[in-house]
Amino acid sequence: MTQDELKRLAAQAALRYVVEDAVIGVGSGSTVNHFIDLLAPLKNRIAGAVAASVASAERLRRHGIRVLDLNQVDELPVYVDGADEVTEHLAMIKGGGGALTHEKILAEVAKQFVCICDESKLVPVLGKYPLPIEVIPMARSYVAREMAKRGAHPVLRDGFKTDNGHVVLDCHGLTILDPPKMESEINDIPGVVTNGIFARRPADVLLLAMPSGVRTLRRQRPGTTRA
Ligand code: 5RP
């Protein structure tokens, strides 16, 4: 099976998490594009969607799915999105497509975050995939120096602006041993809008596609034990 076929398999598995008559949160990227295409036949069974990127919103609209602004929505029972890396604790690096800030907002608002990935995204430790950081343009060099002090090799994403008009620094060479701590530390640097570590609000469910089928991993909530 190709990687793209695995992405579609993961997307297909996410359909059973769609809540009837509710608004669904939709992330961005090629795996999510499959999800949007597979969601289209169910469009009359949902109230609409909130999208993390302009590209996802356009794709949803092309399928005739109603796109709402997050400010029009009181609750988001489910948010479906991909990841660039994910651990078995369901912490992630996201933002390969540059939509990390909107994705983090939707993840935070959603009751349940369903992450859809092909098996290549599962890693023991985050950091091999360059960590994206969305930065206010005037702080670009300062944030890059701060990240270099933390052992990273930041590279400005060439010719790229986020949907918010900001730049992205892709930080190579990090080994992220304590993802929630690093997520908070980087977000505290003035000029950082957000960074692509999703650990303080990890996924609740990971649907990991492999040639033998889709494996479901669930986040262990604090105070619970694995059955
Ligand atoms: C975009 C993201 C995507 O979820 C991530 O880059 C994965 O993309 P793909 O599904 O194309 O592999 O975080 O900002």
Coordinates of N, CA, C and O in Angstrom, one line a residue, residues 18-169:
V18 N -17.7 11.0 13.6 CA -18.5 12.2 13.2 C -19.8 12.1 14.0 O -20.4 11.1 14.1
V19 N -20.1 13.3 14.6 CA -21.3 13.3 15.5 C -22.5 13.9 14.6 O -22.4 15.0 14.0
E20 N -23.6 13.2 14.5 CA -24.8 13.6 13.8 C -25.3 15.0 14.2 O -25.3 15.2 15.4
D21 N -25.6 15.8 13.3 CA -26.2 17.1 13.5 C -25.3 18.1 14.2 O -25.8 19.2 14.7
A22 N -24.0 17.8 14.4 CA -23.1 18.7 15.1 C -22.2 19.3 14.1 O -22.0 18.8 12.9
V23 N -21.5 20.4 14.5 CA -20.4 21.0 13.7 C -19.2 20.2 14.0 O -18.8 19.9 15.1
I24 N -18.4 19.9 12.9 CA -17.2 19.2 13.1 C -16.0 20.1 12.8 O -16.0 20.9 11.9
G25 N -14.9 19.9 13.6 CA -13.7 20.6 13.4 C -12.8 19.8 12.4 O -12.7 18.6 12.5
V26 N -12.3 20.6 11.4 CA -11.5 19.9 10.4 C -10.1 20.6 10.3 O -10.0 21.8 10.1
G27 N -9.1 19.8 10.3 CA -7.7 20.3 10.3 C -7.2 20.6 8.9 O -8.0 21.0 8.0
S28 N -6.0 20.3 8.6 CA -5.5 20.6 7.3 C -4.4 19.6 6.9 O -3.8 18.9 7.8
G29 N -4.1 19.5 5.6 CA -3.0 18.6 5.2 C -3.6 17.5 4.2 O -4.8 17.5 4.0
S30 N -2.7 16.7 3.7 CA -3.2 15.7 2.7 C -4.0 14.6 3.3 O -5.0 14.1 2.7
T31 N -3.8 14.2 4.6 CA -4.6 13.2 5.2 C -6.0 13.7 5.4 O -7.0 13.1 5.2
V32 N -6.1 15.0 5.9 CA -7.4 15.6 6.1 C -8.1 15.8 4.8 O -9.3 15.8 4.8
N33 N -7.4 16.1 3.7 CA -8.1 16.2 2.4 C -8.8 15.0 2.1 O -10.0 15.0 1.6
H34 N -8.3 13.8 2.4 CA -9.0 12.5 2.2 C -10.3 12.5 3.1 O -11.3 12.1 2.7
F35 N -10.1 13.0 4.3 CA -11.2 13.0 5.3 C -12.3 13.9 4.7 O -13.5 13.5 4.7
I36 N -12.0 15.1 4.2 CA -13.0 16.0 3.7 C -13.7 15.3 2.5 O -15.0 15.4 2.4
D37 N -13.0 14.7 1.6 CA -13.6 14.0 0.5 C -14.6 12.9 0.9 O -15.6 12.7 0.4
L38 N -14.2 12.2 2.0 CA -15.0 11.1 2.5 C -16.2 11.6 3.3 O -17.2 10.9 3.4
L39 N -16.0 12.8 3.8 CA -17.1 13.4 4.6 C -18.3 13.9 3.7 O -19.4 14.0 4.1
A40 N -17.9 14.2 2.4 CA -18.9 14.9 1.5 C -20.2 14.1 1.4 O -21.3 14.7 1.5
P41 N -20.2 12.8 1.3 CA -21.5 12.1 1.2 C -22.3 12.2 2.5 O -23.5 11.9 2.4
L42 N -21.7 12.6 3.6 CA -22.4 12.7 4.9 C -22.8 14.1 5.2 O -23.3 14.4 6.3
K43 N -22.7 15.0 4.2 CA -22.9 16.4 4.5 C -24.2 16.8 5.0 O -24.4 17.7 5.8
N44 N -25.3 16.0 4.7 CA -26.6 16.3 5.2 C -26.8 15.8 6.6 O -27.9 16.1 7.2
R45 N -25.8 15.1 7.1 CA -26.0 14.5 8.5 C -25.2 15.4 9.5 O -25.1 15.0 10.7
I46 N -24.5 16.4 9.0 CA -23.8 17.3 10.0 C -24.3 18.7 9.8 O -24.8 19.1 8.8
A47 N -24.0 19.5 10.9 CA -24.5 20.9 10.8 C -23.6 21.8 10.0 O -23.9 22.9 9.6
G48 N -22.3 21.3 9.8 CA -21.3 22.1 9.1 C -20.0 21.8 9.7 O -19.8 20.9 10.5
A49 N -19.0 22.6 9.2 CA -17.6 22.4 9.7 C -16.9 23.7 9.9 O -17.2 24.7 9.4
V50 N -16.0 23.6 10.9 CA -15.0 24.7 11.1 C -13.7 24.3 10.6 O -13.2 23.2 11.0
A51 N -13.0 25.1 9.8 CA -11.8 24.6 9.1 C -10.6 25.3 9.7 O -10.6 26.5 10.1
A52 N -9.4 24.6 9.8 CA -8.2 25.2 10.3 C -7.4 26.0 9.3 O -6.5 26.7 9.7
S53 N -7.8 25.9 8.0 CA -7.0 26.6 7.0 C -7.9 27.0 5.9 O -9.0 26.5 5.7
V54 N -7.5 28.0 5.2 CA -8.2 28.5 4.0 C -8.4 27.4 3.0 O -9.4 27.2 2.4
A55 N -7.3 26.6 2.8 CA -7.3 25.5 1.9 C -8.4 24.5 2.2 O -9.2 24.0 1.4
S56 N -8.5 24.1 3.5 CA -9.5 23.1 3.9 C -10.9 23.7 3.8 O -11.8 23.0 3.4
A57 N -11.0 25.0 4.1 CA -12.4 25.6 4.0 C -12.8 25.6 2.5 O -14.0 25.3 2.2
E58 N -11.9 25.9 1.6 CA -12.2 25.9 0.2 C -12.6 24.5 -0.3 O -13.6 24.3 -1.0
R59 N -11.9 23.5 0.2 CA -12.2 22.1 -0.2 C -13.6 21.7 0.4 O -14.4 21.0 -0.3
L60 N -13.9 22.1 1.6 CA -15.2 21.7 2.2 C -16.3 22.4 1.4 O -17.3 21.7 1.0
R61 N -16.1 23.6 1.0 CA -17.1 24.4 0.3 C -17.3 23.7 -1.1 O -18.5 23.6 -1.6
R62 N -16.2 23.3 -1.7 CA -16.4 22.7 -3.1 C -17.2 21.5 -3.0 O -17.9 21.1 -3.9
H63 N -17.2 20.8 -1.8 CA -18.1 19.6 -1.7 C -19.5 20.0 -1.2 O -20.3 19.1 -0.9
G64 N -19.8 21.3 -1.1 CA -21.1 21.7 -0.6 C -21.3 21.6 0.9 O -22.4 21.6 1.4
I65 N -20.2 21.5 1.6 CA -20.3 21.4 3.1 C -20.2 22.8 3.6 O -19.4 23.6 3.3
R66 N -21.2 23.1 4.5 CA -21.3 24.5 5.1 C -20.1 24.7 6.0 O -19.8 23.9 6.9
V67 N -19.4 25.9 5.8 CA -18.2 26.2 6.6 C -18.6 27.4 7.5 O -19.1 28.4 7.1
L68 N -18.4 27.2 8.8 CA -18.7 28.2 9.8 C -17.4 28.8 10.4 O -16.4 28.1 10.4
D69 N -17.6 30.0 10.9 CA -16.5 30.6 11.7 C -16.6 30.1 13.1 O -17.7 29.8 13.6
L70 N -15.4 29.9 13.7 CA -15.4 29.4 15.1 C -16.3 30.2 16.0 O -16.9 29.7 16.9
N71 N -16.3 31.5 15.7 CA -17.1 32.4 16.6 C -18.6 32.2 16.5 O -19.3 32.7 17.4
Q72 N -19.0 31.5 15.5 CA -20.5 31.2 15.4 C -20.8 29.9 16.1 O -22.0 29.5 16.1
V73 N -19.9 29.2 16.7 CA -20.1 27.9 17.2 C -19.8 27.8 18.7 O -18.8 28.3 19.2
D74 N -20.8 27.2 19.4 CA -20.6 27.1 20.9 C -19.8 25.9 21.3 O -19.1 26.0 22.3
E75 N -19.9 24.9 20.6 CA -19.1 23.7 20.9 C -18.8 22.9 19.7 O -19.4 22.9 18.7
L76 N -17.7 22.2 19.9 CA -17.1 21.3 18.8 C -16.9 20.0 19.4 O -15.9 19.7 20.1
P77 N -17.8 19.0 19.2 CA -17.7 17.7 19.8 C -16.4 17.0 19.4 O -15.8 16.3 20.1
V78 N -16.1 17.1 18.1 CA -15.0 16.4 17.5 C -14.1 17.3 16.6 O -14.7 18.1 15.8
Y79 N -12.8 17.1 16.7 CA -11.9 17.7 15.7 C -11.0 16.6 15.1 O -10.4 15.8 15.8
V80 N -10.9 16.6 13.8 CA -10.1 15.6 13.1 C -9.0 16.3 12.4 O -9.2 17.2 11.6
D81 N -7.8 15.8 12.7 CA -6.6 16.4 12.0 C -5.5 15.4 11.9 O -5.4 14.4 12.6
G82 N -4.5 15.7 11.1 CA -3.3 14.9 10.9 C -2.2 15.3 11.8 O -2.4 16.1 12.7
A83 N -1.0 14.8 11.6 CA 0.2 15.2 12.4 C 1.4 14.9 11.6 O 1.4 14.1 10.6
D84 N 2.5 15.6 11.9 CA 3.8 15.3 11.3 C 4.6 14.3 12.0 O 5.3 13.5 11.4
E85 N 4.4 14.3 13.3 CA 5.0 13.2 14.2 C 4.0 13.0 15.4 O 3.4 14.0 15.8
V86 N 3.9 11.8 15.8 CA 3.1 11.5 17.0 C 3.7 10.4 17.8 O 4.3 9.5 17.3
T87 N 3.6 10.6 19.2 CA 4.1 9.5 20.1 C 3.0 8.6 20.5 O 1.8 9.0 20.4
E88 N 3.3 7.6 21.2 CA 2.3 6.7 21.7 C 1.5 7.3 22.9 O 0.4 6.9 23.2
H89 N 2.0 8.4 23.4 CA 1.3 9.2 24.4 C 0.4 10.2 23.7 O -0.3 11.1 24.4
L90 N 0.4 10.2 22.4 CA -0.5 11.1 21.6 C -0.1 12.6 21.6 O -0.9 13.5 21.3
A91 N 1.2 12.9 22.0 CA 1.7 14.2 21.8 C 2.2 14.3 20.3 O 2.6 13.2 19.8
M92 N 2.2 15.5 19.8 CA 2.4 15.6 18.3 C 3.3 16.8 18.0 O 3.4 17.7 18.8
I93 N 4.0 16.7 16.8 CA 4.4 17.9 16.1 C 3.5 18.0 15.0 O 3.2 17.1 14.2
K94 N 3.0 19.3 14.8 CA 2.1 19.6 13.7 C 2.6 21.0 13.1 O 3.4 21.6 13.7
G95 N 2.0 21.3 12.0 CA 2.3 22.6 11.4 C 3.1 22.5 10.1 O 3.6 23.5 9.6
G96 N 3.3 21.3 9.6 CA 4.0 21.1 8.3 C 3.4 21.9 7.2 O 4.1 22.4 6.4
G97 N 2.1 22.1 7.3 CA 1.3 22.9 6.3 C 1.2 24.4 6.7 O 0.7 25.2 6.0
G98 N 1.7 24.7 7.9 CA 1.7 26.1 8.4 C 0.4 26.5 9.1 O 0.3 27.7 9.4
A99 N -0.5 25.6 9.3 CA -1.8 26.1 9.9 C -1.8 25.8 11.4 O -2.9 25.7 12.0
L100 N -0.7 25.8 12.0 CA -0.6 25.3 13.4 C -1.4 26.1 14.4 O -2.0 25.6 15.4
T101 N -1.5 27.4 14.3 CA -2.2 28.2 15.3 C -3.7 28.0 15.2 O -4.3 27.7 16.3
H102 N -4.2 27.9 14.0 CA -5.7 27.7 13.9 C -5.9 26.2 14.4 O -6.9 25.9 15.1
E103 N -5.0 25.3 14.1 CA -5.2 23.9 14.5 C -5.1 23.8 16.0 O -5.9 23.1 16.6
K104 N -4.3 24.6 16.6 CA -4.2 24.5 18.1 C -5.4 25.1 18.8 O -5.9 24.5 19.8
I105 N -6.0 26.1 18.2 CA -7.2 26.7 18.7 C -8.3 25.6 18.6 O -9.1 25.4 19.6
L106 N -8.5 25.0 17.5 CA -9.6 24.1 17.3 C -9.4 22.8 18.2 O -10.4 22.3 18.8
A107 N -8.1 22.4 18.3 CA -7.9 21.3 19.2 C -8.3 21.6 20.7 O -8.9 20.8 21.4
E108 N -8.0 22.8 21.1 CA -8.3 23.2 22.4 C -9.8 23.3 22.7 O -10.3 22.9 23.7
V109 N -10.5 23.8 21.7 CA -12.0 24.0 21.8 C -12.7 22.6 21.8 O -13.7 22.4 22.5
A110 N -12.2 21.7 21.0 CA -12.9 20.4 20.8 C -12.9 19.5 22.0 O -12.0 19.5 22.8
K111 N -14.0 18.8 22.1 CA -14.2 17.8 23.2 C -13.3 16.7 22.9 O -12.6 16.1 23.8
Q112 N -13.3 16.2 21.7 CA -12.4 15.0 21.3 C -11.6 15.4 20.1 O -12.1 15.8 19.1
F113 N -10.3 15.1 20.2 CA -9.4 15.3 19.1 C -9.0 14.0 18.6 O -8.4 13.1 19.2
V114 N -9.4 13.7 17.3 CA -9.1 12.5 16.6 C -7.9 12.7 15.6 O -8.1 13.5 14.7
C115 N -6.8 12.1 15.9 CA -5.6 12.3 15.0 C -5.6 11.2 14.0 O -5.7 10.0 14.4
I116 N -5.4 11.5 12.7 CA -5.4 10.5 11.6 C -4.0 10.5 11.0 O -3.6 11.5 10.5
C117 N -3.3 9.3 11.0 CA -2.0 9.3 10.4 C -1.7 7.9 9.8 O -2.3 6.9 10.1
D118 N -0.8 8.0 8.9 CA -0.2 6.7 8.4 C 0.9 6.3 9.4 O 1.4 7.1 10.1
E119 N 1.3 5.0 9.4 CA 2.2 4.5 10.4 C 3.6 5.2 10.5 O 4.2 5.2 11.5
S120 N 4.0 5.9 9.4 CA 5.3 6.5 9.3 C 5.4 7.6 10.3 O 6.5 8.1 10.7
K121 N 4.3 8.1 10.8 CA 4.3 9.3 11.7 C 4.5 9.0 13.2 O 4.8 9.9 14.0
L122 N 4.5 7.7 13.5 CA 4.6 7.3 14.9 C 6.1 7.3 15.3 O 6.9 6.6 14.6
V123 N 6.5 8.0 16.3 CA 7.9 8.1 16.7 C 8.1 7.9 18.2 O 7.1 8.2 19.0
P124 N 9.2 7.4 18.7 CA 9.4 7.3 20.1 C 9.6 8.6 20.8 O 9.2 8.8 21.9
V125 N 10.3 9.6 20.1 CA 10.6 10.9 20.6 C 10.4 11.9 19.5 O 10.8 11.7 18.4
L126 N 9.7 13.0 19.9 CA 9.4 14.1 18.9 C 10.7 14.9 18.6 O 11.6 15.1 19.5
G127 N 10.9 15.3 17.4 CA 11.9 16.3 17.1 C 12.7 16.0 15.8 O 13.4 16.9 15.3
K128 N 12.6 14.8 15.3 CA 13.3 14.5 14.0 C 12.6 15.4 12.9 O 13.3 15.9 12.0
Y129 N 11.3 15.5 12.9 CA 10.6 16.4 12.0 C 10.8 17.8 12.5 O 10.6 18.1 13.7
P130 N 11.3 18.7 11.7 CA 11.6 20.1 12.1 C 10.4 20.8 12.7 O 9.3 20.8 12.2
L131 N 10.6 21.3 13.9 CA 9.5 21.9 14.7 C 9.1 23.3 14.1 O 9.9 24.2 14.1
P132 N 7.8 23.4 13.6 CA 7.4 24.7 13.1 C 7.0 25.7 14.2 O 6.4 25.3 15.2
I133 N 7.5 26.9 14.1 CA 7.1 28.0 15.0 C 6.5 29.1 14.2 O 7.2 29.7 13.3
E134 N 5.3 29.5 14.5 CA 4.7 30.7 13.8 C 5.1 32.0 14.6 O 5.0 32.0 15.8
V135 N 5.7 32.9 13.9 CA 6.4 34.1 14.5 C 5.9 35.4 13.9 O 5.7 35.4 12.6
I136 N 5.7 36.4 14.7 CA 5.5 37.7 14.2 C 6.7 38.2 13.4 O 7.8 38.1 14.0
P137 N 6.6 38.7 12.2 CA 7.7 38.9 11.3 C 8.8 39.7 12.0 O 10.0 39.4 11.9
M138 N 8.5 40.8 12.8 CA 9.6 41.6 13.3 C 10.4 40.9 14.4 O 11.6 41.3 14.7
A139 N 9.9 39.8 14.9 CA 10.6 39.0 16.0 C 11.4 37.8 15.4 O 12.0 37.1 16.2
R140 N 11.4 37.7 14.1 CA 12.0 36.5 13.4 C 13.4 36.2 13.9 O 13.7 35.1 14.3
S141 N 14.3 37.2 13.8 CA 15.7 37.0 14.1 C 15.9 36.7 15.6 O 16.7 35.8 16.0
Y142 N 15.1 37.4 16.4 CA 15.2 37.2 17.9 C 14.8 35.8 18.3 O 15.5 35.1 19.0
V143 N 13.7 35.4 17.7 CA 13.2 34.1 18.1 C 14.1 33.0 17.6 O 14.4 32.0 18.2
A144 N 14.7 33.2 16.4 CA 15.7 32.3 15.8 C 16.9 32.2 16.8 O 17.4 31.1 17.1
R145 N 17.4 33.3 17.3 CA 18.5 33.3 18.3 C 18.1 32.5 19.5 O 18.9 31.7 20.1
E146 N 16.9 32.8 20.0 CA 16.5 32.1 21.2 C 16.4 30.6 21.0 O 16.7 29.8 21.9
M147 N 15.9 30.2 19.8 CA 15.8 28.7 19.5 C 17.2 28.1 19.4 O 17.4 27.0 19.8
A148 N 18.2 28.9 18.8 CA 19.5 28.4 18.7 C 20.1 28.1 20.1 O 20.8 27.1 20.3
K149 N 19.8 29.0 21.0 CA 20.3 28.8 22.4 C 19.8 27.5 23.0 O 20.3 26.9 23.9
R150 N 18.6 27.0 22.5 CA 18.0 25.8 22.9 C 18.4 24.6 22.1 O 17.8 23.5 22.2
G151 N 19.4 24.8 21.3 CA 20.0 23.7 20.5 C 19.4 23.4 19.2 O 19.7 22.4 18.5
A152 N 18.5 24.3 18.7 CA 17.9 24.1 17.4 C 18.6 24.8 16.3 O 19.4 25.8 16.5
H153 N 18.4 24.4 15.1 CA 18.9 25.1 13.9 C 17.6 25.6 13.1 O 17.0 24.9 12.4
P154 N 17.3 26.9 13.4 CA 16.0 27.4 12.8 C 16.2 27.8 11.4 O 17.3 28.4 11.1
V155 N 15.3 27.5 10.5 CA 15.3 27.9 9.1 C 14.0 28.6 8.8 O 12.9 28.0 9.1
L156 N 14.1 29.8 8.2 CA 12.9 30.5 7.8 C 12.3 29.8 6.6 O 12.9 29.5 5.7
R157 N 11.0 29.5 6.8 CA 10.3 28.8 5.6 C 10.2 29.8 4.5 O 9.5 30.9 4.6
D158 N 10.9 29.5 3.4 CA 11.1 30.4 2.3 C 9.8 30.8 1.6 O 9.0 30.0 1.2
G159 N 9.5 32.1 1.5 CA 8.4 32.6 0.7 C 7.1 32.2 1.3 O 6.0 32.2 0.6
F160 N 7.0 31.9 2.6 CA 5.7 31.4 3.1 C 5.2 32.4 4.2 O 5.9 32.9 5.0
K161 N 3.9 32.6 4.1 CA 3.2 33.4 5.1 C 2.0 32.5 5.6 O 1.3 31.9 4.8
T162 N 1.7 32.5 6.9 CA 0.6 31.8 7.4 C -0.7 32.5 7.0 O -0.7 33.7 6.5
D163 N -1.8 31.8 7.3 CA -3.1 32.5 7.0 C -3.3 33.7 7.8 O -4.2 34.6 7.6
N164 N -2.5 33.9 8.9 CA -2.5 35.1 9.8 C -1.5 36.1 9.3 O -1.4 37.1 10.0
G165 N -0.8 35.9 8.3 CA 0.2 36.9 7.8 C 1.6 36.8 8.5 O 2.4 37.8 8.4
H166 N 1.8 35.7 9.2 CA 3.1 35.6 10.0 C 4.1 34.7 9.2 O 3.7 34.0 8.2
V167 N 5.3 34.6 9.7 CA 6.3 33.7 9.1 C 6.4 32.5 10.0 O 6.0 32.4 11.1
V168 N 7.1 31.5 9.4 CA 7.3 30.2 10.1 C 8.8 29.9 10.2 O 9.5 30.0 9.1
L169 N 9.3 29.6 11.4 CA 10.7 29.1 11.5 C 10.6 27.6 11.7 O 9.9 27.1 12.6

